[in-house]
Every structure is written in C-alpha cells, then in structure tokens.
mmCIF file of N, CA and C in Angstrom:
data_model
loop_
_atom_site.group_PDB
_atom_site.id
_atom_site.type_symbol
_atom_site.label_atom_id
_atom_site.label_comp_id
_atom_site.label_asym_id
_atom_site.label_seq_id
_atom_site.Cartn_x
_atom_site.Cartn_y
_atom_site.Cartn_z
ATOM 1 N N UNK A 1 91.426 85.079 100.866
ATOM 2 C CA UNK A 1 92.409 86.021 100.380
ATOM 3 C C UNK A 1 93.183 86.550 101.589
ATOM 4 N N UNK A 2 94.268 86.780 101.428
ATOM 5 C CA UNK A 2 95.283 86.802 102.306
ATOM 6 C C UNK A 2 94.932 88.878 102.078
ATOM 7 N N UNK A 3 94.948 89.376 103.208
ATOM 8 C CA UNK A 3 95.349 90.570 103.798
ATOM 9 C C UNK A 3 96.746 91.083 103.936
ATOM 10 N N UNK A 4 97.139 92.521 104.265
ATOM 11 C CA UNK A 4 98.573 93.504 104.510
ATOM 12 C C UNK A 4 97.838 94.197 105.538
ATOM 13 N N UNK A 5 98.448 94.499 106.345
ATOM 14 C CA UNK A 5 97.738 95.686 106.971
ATOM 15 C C UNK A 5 98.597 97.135 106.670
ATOM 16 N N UNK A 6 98.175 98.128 106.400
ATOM 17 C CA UNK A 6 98.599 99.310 106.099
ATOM 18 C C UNK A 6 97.873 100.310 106.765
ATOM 19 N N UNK A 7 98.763 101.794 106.921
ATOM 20 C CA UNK A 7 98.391 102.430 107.128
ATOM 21 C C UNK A 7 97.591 104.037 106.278
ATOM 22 N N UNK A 8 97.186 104.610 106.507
ATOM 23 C CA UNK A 8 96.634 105.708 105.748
ATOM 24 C C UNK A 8 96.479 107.323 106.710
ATOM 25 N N UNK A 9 96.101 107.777 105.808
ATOM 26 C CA UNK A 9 95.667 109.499 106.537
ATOM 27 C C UNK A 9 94.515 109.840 105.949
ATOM 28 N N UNK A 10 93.395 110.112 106.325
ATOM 29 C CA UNK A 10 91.908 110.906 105.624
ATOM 30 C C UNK A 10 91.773 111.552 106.495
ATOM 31 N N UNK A 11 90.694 111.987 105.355
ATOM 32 C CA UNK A 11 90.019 113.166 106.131
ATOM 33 C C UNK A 11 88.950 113.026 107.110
ATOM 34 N N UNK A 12 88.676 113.712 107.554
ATOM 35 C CA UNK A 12 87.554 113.351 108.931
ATOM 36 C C UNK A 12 86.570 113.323 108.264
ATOM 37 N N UNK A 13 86.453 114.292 107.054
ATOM 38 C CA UNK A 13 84.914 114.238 106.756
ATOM 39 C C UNK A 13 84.395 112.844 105.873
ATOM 40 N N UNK A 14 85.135 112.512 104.753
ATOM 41 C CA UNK A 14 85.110 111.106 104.463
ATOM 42 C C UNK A 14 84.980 110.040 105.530
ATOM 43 N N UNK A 15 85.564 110.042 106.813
ATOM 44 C CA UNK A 15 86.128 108.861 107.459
ATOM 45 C C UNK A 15 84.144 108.896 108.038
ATOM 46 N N UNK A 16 83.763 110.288 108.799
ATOM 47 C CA UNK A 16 82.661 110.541 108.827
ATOM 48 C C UNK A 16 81.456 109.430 107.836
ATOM 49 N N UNK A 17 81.584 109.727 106.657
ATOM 50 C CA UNK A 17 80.621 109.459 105.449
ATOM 51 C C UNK A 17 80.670 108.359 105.782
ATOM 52 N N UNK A 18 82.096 107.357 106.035
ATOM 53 C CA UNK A 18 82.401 106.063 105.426
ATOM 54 C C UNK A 18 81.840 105.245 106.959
ATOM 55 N N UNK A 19 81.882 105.486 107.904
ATOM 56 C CA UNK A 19 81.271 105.457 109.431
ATOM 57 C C UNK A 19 79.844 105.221 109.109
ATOM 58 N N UNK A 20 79.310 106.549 108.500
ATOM 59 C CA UNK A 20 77.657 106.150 108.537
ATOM 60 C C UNK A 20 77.339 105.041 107.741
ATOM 61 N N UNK A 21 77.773 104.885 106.735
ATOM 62 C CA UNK A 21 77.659 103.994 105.516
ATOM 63 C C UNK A 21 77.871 102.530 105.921
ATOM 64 N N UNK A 22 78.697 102.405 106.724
ATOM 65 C CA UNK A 22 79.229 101.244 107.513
ATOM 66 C C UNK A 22 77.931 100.932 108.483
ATOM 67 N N UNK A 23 77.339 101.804 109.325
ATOM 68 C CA UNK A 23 76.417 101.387 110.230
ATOM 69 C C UNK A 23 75.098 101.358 109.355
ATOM 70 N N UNK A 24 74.783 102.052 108.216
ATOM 71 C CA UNK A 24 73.660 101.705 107.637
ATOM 72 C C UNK A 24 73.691 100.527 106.920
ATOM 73 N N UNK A 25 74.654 99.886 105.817
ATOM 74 C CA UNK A 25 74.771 98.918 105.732
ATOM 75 C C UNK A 25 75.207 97.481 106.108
ATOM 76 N N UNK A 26 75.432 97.888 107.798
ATOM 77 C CA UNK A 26 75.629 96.636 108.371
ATOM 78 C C UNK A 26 77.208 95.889 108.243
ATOM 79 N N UNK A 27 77.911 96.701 107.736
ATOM 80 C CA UNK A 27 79.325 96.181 107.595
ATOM 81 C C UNK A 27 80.212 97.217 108.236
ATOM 82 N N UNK A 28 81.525 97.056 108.025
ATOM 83 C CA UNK A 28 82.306 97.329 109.056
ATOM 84 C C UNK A 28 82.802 98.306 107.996
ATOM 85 N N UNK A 29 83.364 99.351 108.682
ATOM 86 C CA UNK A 29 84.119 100.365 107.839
ATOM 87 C C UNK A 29 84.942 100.273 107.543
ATOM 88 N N UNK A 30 85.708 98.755 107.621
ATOM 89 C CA UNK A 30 86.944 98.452 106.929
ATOM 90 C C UNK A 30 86.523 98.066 105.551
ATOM 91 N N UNK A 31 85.816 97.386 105.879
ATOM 92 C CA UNK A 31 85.287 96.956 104.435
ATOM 93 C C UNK A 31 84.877 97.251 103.835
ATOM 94 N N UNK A 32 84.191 98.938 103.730
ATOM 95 C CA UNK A 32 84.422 99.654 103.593
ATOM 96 C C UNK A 32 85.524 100.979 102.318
ATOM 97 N N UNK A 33 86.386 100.587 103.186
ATOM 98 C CA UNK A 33 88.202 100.833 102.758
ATOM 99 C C UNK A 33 88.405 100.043 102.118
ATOM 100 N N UNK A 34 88.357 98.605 102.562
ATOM 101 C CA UNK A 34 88.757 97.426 101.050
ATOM 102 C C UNK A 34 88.300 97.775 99.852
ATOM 103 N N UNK A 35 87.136 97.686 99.362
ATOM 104 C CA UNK A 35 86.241 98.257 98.857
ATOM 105 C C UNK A 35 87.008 99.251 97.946
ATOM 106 N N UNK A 36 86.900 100.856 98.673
ATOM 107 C CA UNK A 36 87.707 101.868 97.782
ATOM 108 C C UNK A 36 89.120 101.922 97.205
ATOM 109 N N UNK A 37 89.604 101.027 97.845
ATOM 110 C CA UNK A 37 91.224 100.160 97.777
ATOM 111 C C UNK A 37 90.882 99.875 96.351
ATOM 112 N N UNK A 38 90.179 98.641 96.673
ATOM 113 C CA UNK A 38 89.933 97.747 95.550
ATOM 114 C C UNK A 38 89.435 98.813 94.138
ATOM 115 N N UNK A 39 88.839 99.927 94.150
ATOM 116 C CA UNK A 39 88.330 100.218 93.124
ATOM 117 C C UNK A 39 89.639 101.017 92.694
ATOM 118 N N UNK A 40 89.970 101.799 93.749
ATOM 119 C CA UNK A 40 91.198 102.551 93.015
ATOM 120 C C UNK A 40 91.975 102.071 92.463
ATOM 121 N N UNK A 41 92.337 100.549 93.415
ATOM 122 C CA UNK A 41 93.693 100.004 92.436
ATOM 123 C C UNK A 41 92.952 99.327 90.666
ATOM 124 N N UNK A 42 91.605 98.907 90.402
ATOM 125 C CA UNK A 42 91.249 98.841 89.128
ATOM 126 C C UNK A 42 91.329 100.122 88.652
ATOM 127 N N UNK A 43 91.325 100.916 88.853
ATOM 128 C CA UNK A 43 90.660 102.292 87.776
ATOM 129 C C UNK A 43 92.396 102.602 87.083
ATOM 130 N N UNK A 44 93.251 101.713 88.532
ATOM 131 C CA UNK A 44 94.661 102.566 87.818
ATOM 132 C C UNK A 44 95.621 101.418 87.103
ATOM 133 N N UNK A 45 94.918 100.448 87.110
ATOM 134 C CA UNK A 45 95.558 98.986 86.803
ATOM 135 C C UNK A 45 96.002 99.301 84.844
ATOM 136 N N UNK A 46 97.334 98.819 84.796
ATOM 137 C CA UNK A 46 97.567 98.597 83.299
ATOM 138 C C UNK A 46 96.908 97.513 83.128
ATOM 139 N N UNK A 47 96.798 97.337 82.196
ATOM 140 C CA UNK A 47 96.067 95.751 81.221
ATOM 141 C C UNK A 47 96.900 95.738 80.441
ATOM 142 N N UNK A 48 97.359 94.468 80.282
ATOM 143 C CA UNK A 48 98.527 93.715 79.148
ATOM 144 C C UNK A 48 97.803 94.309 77.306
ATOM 145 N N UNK A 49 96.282 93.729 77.890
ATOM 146 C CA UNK A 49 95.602 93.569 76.102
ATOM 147 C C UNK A 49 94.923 94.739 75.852
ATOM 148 N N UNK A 50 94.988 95.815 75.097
ATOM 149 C CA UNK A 50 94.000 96.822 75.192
ATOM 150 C C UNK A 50 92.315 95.989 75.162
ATOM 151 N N UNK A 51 91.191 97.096 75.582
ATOM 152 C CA UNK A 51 90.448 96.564 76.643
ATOM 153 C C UNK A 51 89.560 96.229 74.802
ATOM 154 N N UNK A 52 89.562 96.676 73.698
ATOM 155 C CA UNK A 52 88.846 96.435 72.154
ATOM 156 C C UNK A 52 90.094 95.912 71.579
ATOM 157 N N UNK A 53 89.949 95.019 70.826
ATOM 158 C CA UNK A 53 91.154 94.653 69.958
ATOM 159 C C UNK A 53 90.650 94.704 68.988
ATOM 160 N N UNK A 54 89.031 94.708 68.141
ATOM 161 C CA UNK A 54 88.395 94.441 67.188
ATOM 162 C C UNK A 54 88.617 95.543 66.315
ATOM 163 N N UNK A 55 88.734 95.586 64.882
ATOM 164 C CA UNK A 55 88.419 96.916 64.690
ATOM 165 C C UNK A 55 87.652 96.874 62.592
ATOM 166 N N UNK A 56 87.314 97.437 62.502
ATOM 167 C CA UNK A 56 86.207 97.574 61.650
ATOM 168 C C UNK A 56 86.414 98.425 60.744
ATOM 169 N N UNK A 57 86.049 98.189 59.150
ATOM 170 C CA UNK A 57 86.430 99.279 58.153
ATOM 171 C C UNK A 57 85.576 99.679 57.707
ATOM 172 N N UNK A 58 85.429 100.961 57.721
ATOM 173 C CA UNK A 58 84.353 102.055 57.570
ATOM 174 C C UNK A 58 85.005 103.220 56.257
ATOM 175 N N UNK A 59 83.952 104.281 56.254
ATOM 176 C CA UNK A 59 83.961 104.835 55.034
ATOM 177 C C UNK A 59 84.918 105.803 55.060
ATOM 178 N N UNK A 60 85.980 106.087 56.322
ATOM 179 C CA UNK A 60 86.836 106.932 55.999
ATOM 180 C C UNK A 60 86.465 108.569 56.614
ATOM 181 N N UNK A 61 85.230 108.450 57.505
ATOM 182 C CA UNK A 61 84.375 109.938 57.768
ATOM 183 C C UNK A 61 83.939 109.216 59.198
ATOM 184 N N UNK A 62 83.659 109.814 60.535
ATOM 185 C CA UNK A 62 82.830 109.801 61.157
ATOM 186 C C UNK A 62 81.876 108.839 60.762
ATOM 187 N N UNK A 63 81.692 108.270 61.428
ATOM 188 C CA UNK A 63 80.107 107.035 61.282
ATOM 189 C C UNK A 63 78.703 107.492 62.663
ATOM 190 N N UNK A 64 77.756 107.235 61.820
ATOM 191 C CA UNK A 64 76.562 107.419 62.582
ATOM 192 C C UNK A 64 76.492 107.191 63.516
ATOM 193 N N UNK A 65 75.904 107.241 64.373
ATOM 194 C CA UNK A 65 75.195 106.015 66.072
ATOM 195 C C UNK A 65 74.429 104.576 64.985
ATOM 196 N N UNK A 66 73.582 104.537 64.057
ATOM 197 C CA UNK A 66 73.317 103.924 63.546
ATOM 198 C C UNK A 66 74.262 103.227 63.273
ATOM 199 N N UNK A 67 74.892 103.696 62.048
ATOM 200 C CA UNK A 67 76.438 102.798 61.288
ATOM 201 C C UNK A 67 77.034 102.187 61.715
ATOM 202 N N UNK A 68 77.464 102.822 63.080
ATOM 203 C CA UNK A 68 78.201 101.636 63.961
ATOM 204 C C UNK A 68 77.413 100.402 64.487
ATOM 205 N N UNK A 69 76.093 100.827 64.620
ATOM 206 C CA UNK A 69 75.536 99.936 65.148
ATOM 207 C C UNK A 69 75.439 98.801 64.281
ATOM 208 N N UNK A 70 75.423 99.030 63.139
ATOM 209 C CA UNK A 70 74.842 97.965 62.268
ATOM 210 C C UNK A 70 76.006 96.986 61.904
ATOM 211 N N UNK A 71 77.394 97.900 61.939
ATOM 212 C CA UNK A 71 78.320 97.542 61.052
ATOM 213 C C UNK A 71 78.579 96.396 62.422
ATOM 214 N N UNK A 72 78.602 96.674 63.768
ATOM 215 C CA UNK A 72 78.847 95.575 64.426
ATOM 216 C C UNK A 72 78.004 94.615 64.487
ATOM 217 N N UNK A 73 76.799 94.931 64.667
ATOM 218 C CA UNK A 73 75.692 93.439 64.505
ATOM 219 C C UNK A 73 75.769 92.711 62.905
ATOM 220 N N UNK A 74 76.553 93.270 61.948
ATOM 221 C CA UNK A 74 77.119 92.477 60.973
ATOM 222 C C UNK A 74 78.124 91.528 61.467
ATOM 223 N N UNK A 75 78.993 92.340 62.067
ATOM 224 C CA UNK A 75 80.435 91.128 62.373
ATOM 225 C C UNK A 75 79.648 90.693 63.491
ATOM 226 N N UNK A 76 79.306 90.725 64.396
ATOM 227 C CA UNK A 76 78.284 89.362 65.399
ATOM 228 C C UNK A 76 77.568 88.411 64.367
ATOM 229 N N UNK A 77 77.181 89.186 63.820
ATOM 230 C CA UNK A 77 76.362 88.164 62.664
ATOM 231 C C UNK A 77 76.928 86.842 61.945
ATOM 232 N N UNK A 78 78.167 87.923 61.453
ATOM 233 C CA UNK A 78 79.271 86.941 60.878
ATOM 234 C C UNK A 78 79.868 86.242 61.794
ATOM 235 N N UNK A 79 80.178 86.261 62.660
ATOM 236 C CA UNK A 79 80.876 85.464 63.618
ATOM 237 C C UNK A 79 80.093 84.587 64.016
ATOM 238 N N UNK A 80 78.988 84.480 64.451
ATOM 239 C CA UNK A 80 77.805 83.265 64.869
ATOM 240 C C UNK A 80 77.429 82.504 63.677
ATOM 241 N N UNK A 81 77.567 83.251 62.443
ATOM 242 C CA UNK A 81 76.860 82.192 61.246
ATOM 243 C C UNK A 81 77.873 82.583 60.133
ATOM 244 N N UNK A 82 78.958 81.785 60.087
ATOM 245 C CA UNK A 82 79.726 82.635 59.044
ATOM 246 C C UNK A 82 80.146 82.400 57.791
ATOM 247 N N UNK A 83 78.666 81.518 57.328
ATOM 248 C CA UNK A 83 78.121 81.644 56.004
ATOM 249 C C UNK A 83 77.771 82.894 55.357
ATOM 250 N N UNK A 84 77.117 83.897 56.423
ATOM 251 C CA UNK A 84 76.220 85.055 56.512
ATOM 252 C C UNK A 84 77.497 86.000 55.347
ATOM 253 N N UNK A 85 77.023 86.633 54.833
ATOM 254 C CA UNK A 85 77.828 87.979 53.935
ATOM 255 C C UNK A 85 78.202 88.946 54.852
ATOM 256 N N UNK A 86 79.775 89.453 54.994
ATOM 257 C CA UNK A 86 79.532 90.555 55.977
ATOM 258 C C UNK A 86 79.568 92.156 55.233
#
C-alpha cells in the first residue's frame, strides 16, 4: 500500500501514551498513528448500502429480545431450507 506523508498537531499527553504503547508493543509509533488514522477514517466513512437491508414483519408493537430472536432464526431457516414454513 502506497503511503502520503502528512502532517498533524497532538497533544503531548496522547503522543506520550502512544510512545509507551509503541515501545511495549514492539512497533513504531507511526504505526501506531496509521492505526488511529485508519479507525477514524472507518468510523466516519459513508457506505453506499445501508449496513441491514433485511427487514421483517412483526406485530406492529415493540418485539421481545426473544421475538426477534426467533423471527430471525425463522428467515435463516427459510433461507437455508426453503421448503421450511416461515
């Protein structure tokens, strides 16, 4: 993977944290930074497809922890054997 080099500003006390973390795990504190790069730019990334597309018809009220549970291991059900009744 091809690299940019950029610049930044932190704080000492992070840069601190990210220093020790680097010498305890044996890697470099850039990598480190890639790393938090990398997570920030997922957490803020659009996605084309929303991340559920499935969606399920229920009774019109709030559903259980149960209900849901079941109502999806029905459609798995149905989808692997879909002879099965859903």
């Amino acid at each position: 993977m091809s690299m940019k080099r950029t610049n930044v500003y932190a704080d000492p006390e992070d840069l601190a944290i990210i220093k020790e973390a680097a010498k305890r795990r044996g890697i470099s504190e850039a990598e480190i930074i890639r790393q938090g790069i990398h997570l920030a730019a997922m957490a803020n990334r659009v996605w084309d497809e929303p991340l559920f597309s499935r969606t399920f018809e229920g009774p019109g009220r709030t559903q259980t922890k149960a209900e849901v549970r079941d109502t999806v291991a029905d459609a798995v059900r149905h989808e692997t054997d879909p002879g099965t009744a859903a």
